[in-house]
CSV table of C-alpha atoms in Angstrom, one decimal:
chain,number,residue,atom,x,y,z
A,1,UNK,CA,-7.6,10.3,1.9
A,2,UNK,CA,-7.0,9.0,5.3
A,3,UNK,CA,-10.0,8.3,7.4
A,4,UNK,CA,-12.2,7.7,4.4
A,5,UNK,CA,-13.8,4.3,4.5
A,6,UNK,CA,-15.7,3.3,1.4
A,7,UNK,CA,-17.7,0.2,2.4
A,8,UNK,CA,-19.4,-2.0,-0.1
A,9,UNK,CA,-22.8,-1.3,1.5
A,10,UNK,CA,-22.4,2.4,1.0
A,11,UNK,CA,-21.1,2.3,-2.5
A,12,UNK,CA,-23.1,-0.4,-4.1
A,13,UNK,CA,-22.2,-1.5,-7.6
A,14,UNK,CA,-20.6,0.8,-10.2
A,15,UNK,CA,-23.1,1.9,-12.9
A,16,UNK,CA,-21.7,1.2,-16.4
A,17,UNK,CA,-23.3,3.0,-19.3
A,18,UNK,CA,-23.3,2.1,-22.9
A,19,UNK,CA,-20.5,4.6,-23.5
A,20,UNK,CA,-18.2,1.7,-22.4
A,21,UNK,CA,-18.6,0.1,-25.8
A,22,UNK,CA,-17.4,3.3,-27.5
A,23,UNK,CA,-14.2,3.5,-25.5
A,24,UNK,CA,-10.9,2.6,-27.1
A,25,UNK,CA,-9.7,-0.9,-26.2
A,26,UNK,CA,-6.9,0.4,-24.1
A,27,UNK,CA,-9.2,2.5,-22.0
A,28,UNK,CA,-11.5,-0.5,-21.6
A,29,UNK,CA,-8.6,-2.5,-20.3
A,30,UNK,CA,-7.8,0.1,-17.7
A,31,UNK,CA,-11.2,-0.4,-16.1
A,32,UNK,CA,-9.9,-3.7,-14.6
A,33,UNK,CA,-7.8,-1.6,-12.3
A,34,UNK,CA,-10.4,-1.1,-9.6
A,35,UNK,CA,-8.3,-2.3,-6.7
A,36,UNK,CA,-5.1,-0.7,-5.5
A,37,UNK,CA,-2.5,-3.3,-6.0
A,38,UNK,CA,1.3,-3.1,-5.4
A,39,UNK,CA,3.4,-4.4,-8.3
A,40,UNK,CA,4.0,-8.1,-8.1
A,41,UNK,CA,7.5,-9.5,-7.7
A,42,UNK,CA,7.4,-10.9,-11.3
A,43,UNK,CA,6.7,-7.3,-12.5
A,44,UNK,CA,9.6,-5.9,-10.5
A,45,UNK,CA,12.0,-8.5,-11.8
A,46,UNK,CA,10.8,-8.0,-15.4
A,47,UNK,CA,11.2,-4.3,-15.2
A,48,UNK,CA,14.7,-4.7,-13.8
A,49,UNK,CA,15.6,-7.0,-16.7
A,50,UNK,CA,14.2,-4.5,-19.2
A,51,UNK,CA,16.2,-1.6,-17.7
A,52,UNK,CA,19.4,-3.6,-17.4
A,53,UNK,CA,20.7,-3.0,-21.0
A,54,UNK,CA,20.4,0.8,-20.4
A,55,UNK,CA,22.6,0.7,-17.3
A,56,UNK,CA,26.2,1.6,-17.5
A,57,UNK,CA,29.0,-0.8,-16.5
A,58,UNK,CA,29.6,1.3,-13.3
A,59,UNK,CA,25.9,1.2,-12.4
A,60,UNK,CA,25.8,-2.6,-12.9
A,61,UNK,CA,28.8,-3.0,-10.6
A,62,UNK,CA,27.1,-0.8,-8.0
A,63,UNK,CA,23.8,-2.5,-8.3
A,64,UNK,CA,25.1,-6.0,-8.5
A,65,UNK,CA,23.2,-7.1,-5.5
A,66,UNK,CA,19.9,-5.5,-6.5
A,67,UNK,CA,18.7,-8.3,-8.8
A,68,UNK,CA,19.8,-11.0,-6.5
A,69,UNK,CA,17.6,-9.6,-3.8
A,70,UNK,CA,14.6,-9.6,-6.2
A,71,UNK,CA,15.3,-13.1,-7.5
A,72,UNK,CA,12.9,-14.7,-5.1
A,73,UNK,CA,12.5,-18.5,-4.6
A,74,UNK,CA,9.1,-20.2,-4.7
A,75,UNK,CA,8.6,-19.8,-1.0
A,76,UNK,CA,9.3,-16.1,-1.1
A,77,UNK,CA,6.9,-15.7,-4.0
A,78,UNK,CA,4.2,-17.4,-2.1
A,79,UNK,CA,4.8,-15.2,0.9
A,80,UNK,CA,4.7,-12.0,-1.1
A,81,UNK,CA,1.6,-12.9,-3.2
A,82,UNK,CA,-1.7,-11.7,-2.0
A,83,UNK,CA,-5.1,-12.3,-3.5
A,84,UNK,CA,-6.1,-14.1,-6.7
A,85,UNK,CA,-3.6,-14.2,-9.5
A,86,UNK,CA,-6.1,-12.6,-11.9
A,87,UNK,CA,-5.7,-9.2,-10.3
A,88,UNK,CA,-1.9,-9.3,-9.8
A,89,UNK,CA,-0.1,-6.6,-11.8
A,90,UNK,CA,2.9,-9.0,-12.4
A,91,UNK,CA,1.6,-9.8,-15.8
A,92,UNK,CA,-0.9,-7.0,-16.4
A,93,UNK,CA,0.3,-6.4,-20.0
A,94,UNK,CA,-0.6,-10.0,-20.9
A,95,UNK,CA,-3.8,-10.1,-18.9
A,96,UNK,CA,-5.2,-7.0,-20.6
A,97,UNK,CA,-4.9,-8.5,-24.1
A,98,UNK,CA,-7.9,-10.7,-23.6
A,99,UNK,CA,-10.2,-8.1,-22.2
A,100,UNK,CA,-11.8,-7.2,-25.5
A,101,UNK,CA,-13.6,-10.5,-25.4
A,102,UNK,CA,-15.7,-9.2,-22.5
A,103,UNK,CA,-19.0,-7.8,-23.4
A,104,UNK,CA,-21.0,-5.3,-21.3
A,105,UNK,CA,-22.8,-7.9,-19.3
A,106,UNK,CA,-19.6,-9.7,-18.3
A,107,UNK,CA,-18.1,-6.5,-17.2
A,108,UNK,CA,-21.1,-5.7,-15.1
A,109,UNK,CA,-20.8,-9.1,-13.4
A,110,UNK,CA,-17.2,-8.5,-12.8
A,111,UNK,CA,-17.8,-5.2,-11.0
A,112,UNK,CA,-20.5,-6.8,-8.9
A,113,UNK,CA,-18.1,-9.6,-7.9
A,114,UNK,CA,-15.3,-7.4,-6.6
A,115,UNK,CA,-15.8,-5.4,-3.5
A,116,UNK,CA,-15.2,-1.7,-3.8
A,117,UNK,CA,-13.6,-1.6,-0.4
A,118,UNK,CA,-9.9,-1.6,-1.0
A,119,UNK,CA,-8.3,-4.8,0.4
A,120,UNK,CA,-5.3,-4.7,2.6
A,121,UNK,CA,-2.4,-5.7,0.3
A,122,UNK,CA,0.8,-4.5,1.9
A,123,UNK,CA,3.5,-3.2,-0.4
A,124,UNK,CA,6.6,-5.4,-1.0
A,125,UNK,CA,8.5,-3.1,1.4
A,126,UNK,CA,6.0,-3.6,4.2
A,127,UNK,CA,6.1,-7.4,4.2
A,128,UNK,CA,8.9,-8.5,6.4
A,129,UNK,CA,10.0,-9.2,9.9
A,130,UNK,CA,9.6,-6.7,12.7
A,131,UNK,CA,13.0,-5.6,14.1
A,132,UNK,CA,14.2,-7.9,16.8
A,133,UNK,CA,13.1,-7.0,20.4
A,134,UNK,CA,15.4,-4.9,22.4
A,135,UNK,CA,15.5,-3.4,25.8
A,136,UNK,CA,13.7,-0.3,24.6
A,137,UNK,CA,10.8,-2.1,22.9
A,138,UNK,CA,7.6,-2.0,25.0
A,139,UNK,CA,4.0,-3.1,24.4
A,140,UNK,CA,0.6,-2.3,25.6
A,141,UNK,CA,-2.8,-3.9,25.1
A,142,UNK,CA,-5.9,-1.8,24.6
A,143,UNK,CA,-9.3,-1.8,22.8
A,144,UNK,CA,-8.8,-1.4,19.1
A,145,UNK,CA,-12.3,-0.1,18.4
A,146,UNK,CA,-12.2,3.6,17.3
A,147,UNK,CA,-8.4,3.7,17.9
A,148,UNK,CA,-7.9,6.1,15.0
A,149,UNK,CA,-10.1,8.7,16.7
A,150,UNK,CA,-7.8,8.6,19.7
A,151,UNK,CA,-4.4,9.2,18.0
A,152,UNK,CA,-2.9,10.6,14.9
A,153,UNK,CA,0.2,9.3,13.0
A,154,UNK,CA,3.2,10.8,11.4
A,155,UNK,CA,5.9,9.2,9.3
A,156,UNK,CA,5.9,6.2,6.9
A,157,UNK,CA,7.9,3.4,5.6
A,158,UNK,CA,11.1,5.5,5.2
A,159,UNK,CA,11.2,7.1,8.6
A,160,UNK,CA,8.9,4.9,10.7
A,161,UNK,CA,5.4,5.4,11.9
A,162,UNK,CA,5.2,7.7,15.0
A,163,UNK,CA,2.4,8.7,17.3
A,164,UNK,CA,1.9,12.4,16.5
A,165,UNK,CA,-0.8,13.2,19.0
A,166,UNK,CA,-3.0,11.4,21.6
A,167,UNK,CA,-6.5,12.5,22.6
A,168,UNK,CA,-6.5,13.6,26.3
A,169,UNK,CA,-8.3,11.1,28.5
A,170,UNK,CA,-8.6,8.5,25.8
A,171,UNK,CA,-7.9,4.8,26.2
A,172,UNK,CA,-4.8,5.2,24.1
A,173,UNK,CA,-3.5,7.8,26.6
A,174,UNK,CA,-4.4,5.6,29.6
A,175,UNK,CA,-2.5,2.7,27.9
A,176,UNK,CA,0.6,4.8,27.9
A,177,UNK,CA,0.9,5.9,24.2
A,178,UNK,CA,2.5,9.3,23.9
A,179,UNK,CA,3.7,11.7,21.2
A,180,UNK,CA,7.1,10.5,19.8
A,181,UNK,CA,6.4,6.8,20.3
A,182,UNK,CA,7.4,4.7,17.3
A,183,UNK,CA,4.9,2.0,16.4
A,184,UNK,CA,6.6,-1.3,15.5
A,185,UNK,CA,4.0,-4.1,15.4
A,186,UNK,CA,0.3,-4.5,15.8
A,187,UNK,CA,-1.2,-7.8,16.9
A,188,UNK,CA,-5.0,-8.4,17.1
A,189,UNK,CA,-8.2,-8.7,15.1
A,190,UNK,CA,-8.1,-6.8,11.8
A,191,UNK,CA,-11.2,-7.2,9.6
A,192,UNK,CA,-12.3,-10.2,11.6
A,193,UNK,CA,-9.0,-12.0,11.3
A,194,UNK,CA,-6.2,-12.5,13.8
A,195,UNK,CA,-3.1,-10.8,12.2
A,196,UNK,CA,0.3,-9.4,13.1
A,197,UNK,CA,1.2,-6.4,11.0
A,198,UNK,CA,4.7,-4.8,11.1
A,199,UNK,CA,4.0,-1.1,11.3
A,200,UNK,CA,7.6,0.0,11.2
A,201,UNK,CA,7.8,-0.7,7.5
A,202,UNK,CA,4.2,0.3,6.5
A,203,UNK,CA,3.5,3.5,4.6
A,204,UNK,CA,1.5,6.0,6.6
A,205,UNK,CA,-1.7,5.1,4.7
A,206,UNK,CA,-1.2,1.4,5.4
A,207,UNK,CA,-0.6,2.0,9.1
A,208,UNK,CA,-3.7,4.2,9.3
A,209,UNK,CA,-5.7,1.7,7.4
A,210,UNK,CA,-4.6,-1.2,9.7
A,211,UNK,CA,-5.4,0.7,12.9
A,212,UNK,CA,-8.7,1.9,11.5
A,213,UNK,CA,-9.9,-1.7,11.0
A,214,UNK,CA,-8.9,-3.1,14.4
A,215,UNK,CA,-11.5,-4.5,16.7
A,216,UNK,CA,-11.4,-5.9,20.2
A,217,UNK,CA,-8.2,-6.2,22.3
A,218,UNK,CA,-5.1,-5.4,20.3
A,219,UNK,CA,-1.4,-5.3,21.3
A,220,UNK,CA,0.8,-2.5,20.1
A,221,UNK,CA,4.6,-2.9,20.2
A,222,UNK,CA,6.4,0.4,20.3
A,223,UNK,CA,9.6,2.1,21.4
A,224,UNK,CA,10.4,5.6,22.6
A,225,UNK,CA,12.2,7.4,19.8
A,226,UNK,CA,12.0,11.1,20.5
A,227,UNK,CA,15.2,11.8,18.5
A,228,UNK,CA,13.8,10.2,15.3
A,229,UNK,CA,10.5,11.9,15.8
A,230,UNK,CA,11.9,15.4,16.3
A,231,UNK,CA,14.1,15.0,13.2
A,232,UNK,CA,11.1,13.9,11.1
A,233,UNK,CA,9.1,16.9,12.3
A,234,UNK,CA,12.0,19.3,11.7
A,235,UNK,CA,12.7,17.9,8.2
A,236,UNK,CA,9.1,18.4,7.3
A,237,UNK,CA,8.9,21.9,8.7
A,238,UNK,CA,12.1,22.8,6.8
A,239,UNK,CA,10.7,21.4,3.6
A,240,UNK,CA,13.3,18.8,3.2
A,241,UNK,CA,10.7,16.1,2.9
A,242,UNK,CA,6.9,16.1,2.5
A,243,UNK,CA,6.2,12.9,4.4
A,244,UNK,CA,7.9,9.9,6.0
A,245,UNK,CA,7.1,7.7,3.1
A,246,UNK,CA,9.3,6.5,0.3
A,247,UNK,CA,7.5,5.1,-2.8
A,248,UNK,CA,6.5,6.0,-6.3
A,249,UNK,CA,3.8,5.1,-8.8
A,250,UNK,CA,4.7,3.8,-12.2
A,251,UNK,CA,2.2,3.8,-15.0
A,252,UNK,CA,1.5,0.4,-16.6
A,253,UNK,CA,-0.4,1.7,-19.7
A,254,UNK,CA,-0.4,4.5,-22.3
A,255,UNK,CA,-2.8,7.4,-21.9
A,256,UNK,CA,-3.6,9.6,-24.9
A,257,UNK,CA,-4.9,13.1,-24.3
A,258,UNK,CA,-7.0,12.8,-27.5
A,259,UNK,CA,-8.2,9.2,-27.4
A,260,UNK,CA,-8.8,9.0,-23.6
A,261,UNK,CA,-10.1,12.5,-23.1
A,262,UNK,CA,-7.4,13.4,-20.6
A,263,UNK,CA,-5.6,16.7,-20.0
A,264,UNK,CA,-2.2,15.2,-20.6
A,265,UNK,CA,-0.6,12.3,-22.4
A,266,UNK,CA,1.4,9.7,-20.5
A,267,UNK,CA,3.4,6.7,-21.5
A,268,UNK,CA,3.8,3.3,-20.0
A,269,UNK,CA,6.6,3.2,-17.4
A,270,UNK,CA,6.3,7.0,-16.6
A,271,UNK,CA,6.8,7.6,-12.9
């Protein structure tokens, strides 16, 4: 949930009991998924190829440009790859095959190695270039510390990230931020590193996460977009949408209600 910050110091290491050895191999494999990772580009391309035989001729004609857009060159692959390859989901089905060789001690070491604080790994849709500057684009510089306590966000990667409210008398208000401003780009120190994050293509969670971890002076690029903001609010009030985000979660393993002690059974590729 937004605003929740699970730091390594507060969480410590995960306790793993001997019941781990009694778990089915498929359940043991799923324990590797301790960090929230978007699907890698290889995974997206692979799934597109797998789905291709089931598409009709008409669909193939309509979607002819889809695979070309996903057929990335080496430079693009480098640009979209974050973190060590061992935790990418692009070949998760192959990586999970060797997990049975890990004994309990190795798994404990693995959990100690990885931080429980979720790393910032933008989705494929959030990695891109901020829209070109126009006459309506403005920017303001302010202190990023505790910025999330001074404003709230609304929207997401489908509708854009908007300022929903600003705390009266706060630094954000004094810097000129107002309800209905659409955030485009954030430049500054995020988790101790100088970064530029395009907020206009981030999900609401990613935008909140980024602003939450700012420190020191940051520069926010924004534009006044009251029309887009009012339409977003109205569509949410009318129940046409539930958020400004557009994404889905696809399962990458089978879950049995009997073997995995779950309330329902799910199959790989279920959305």
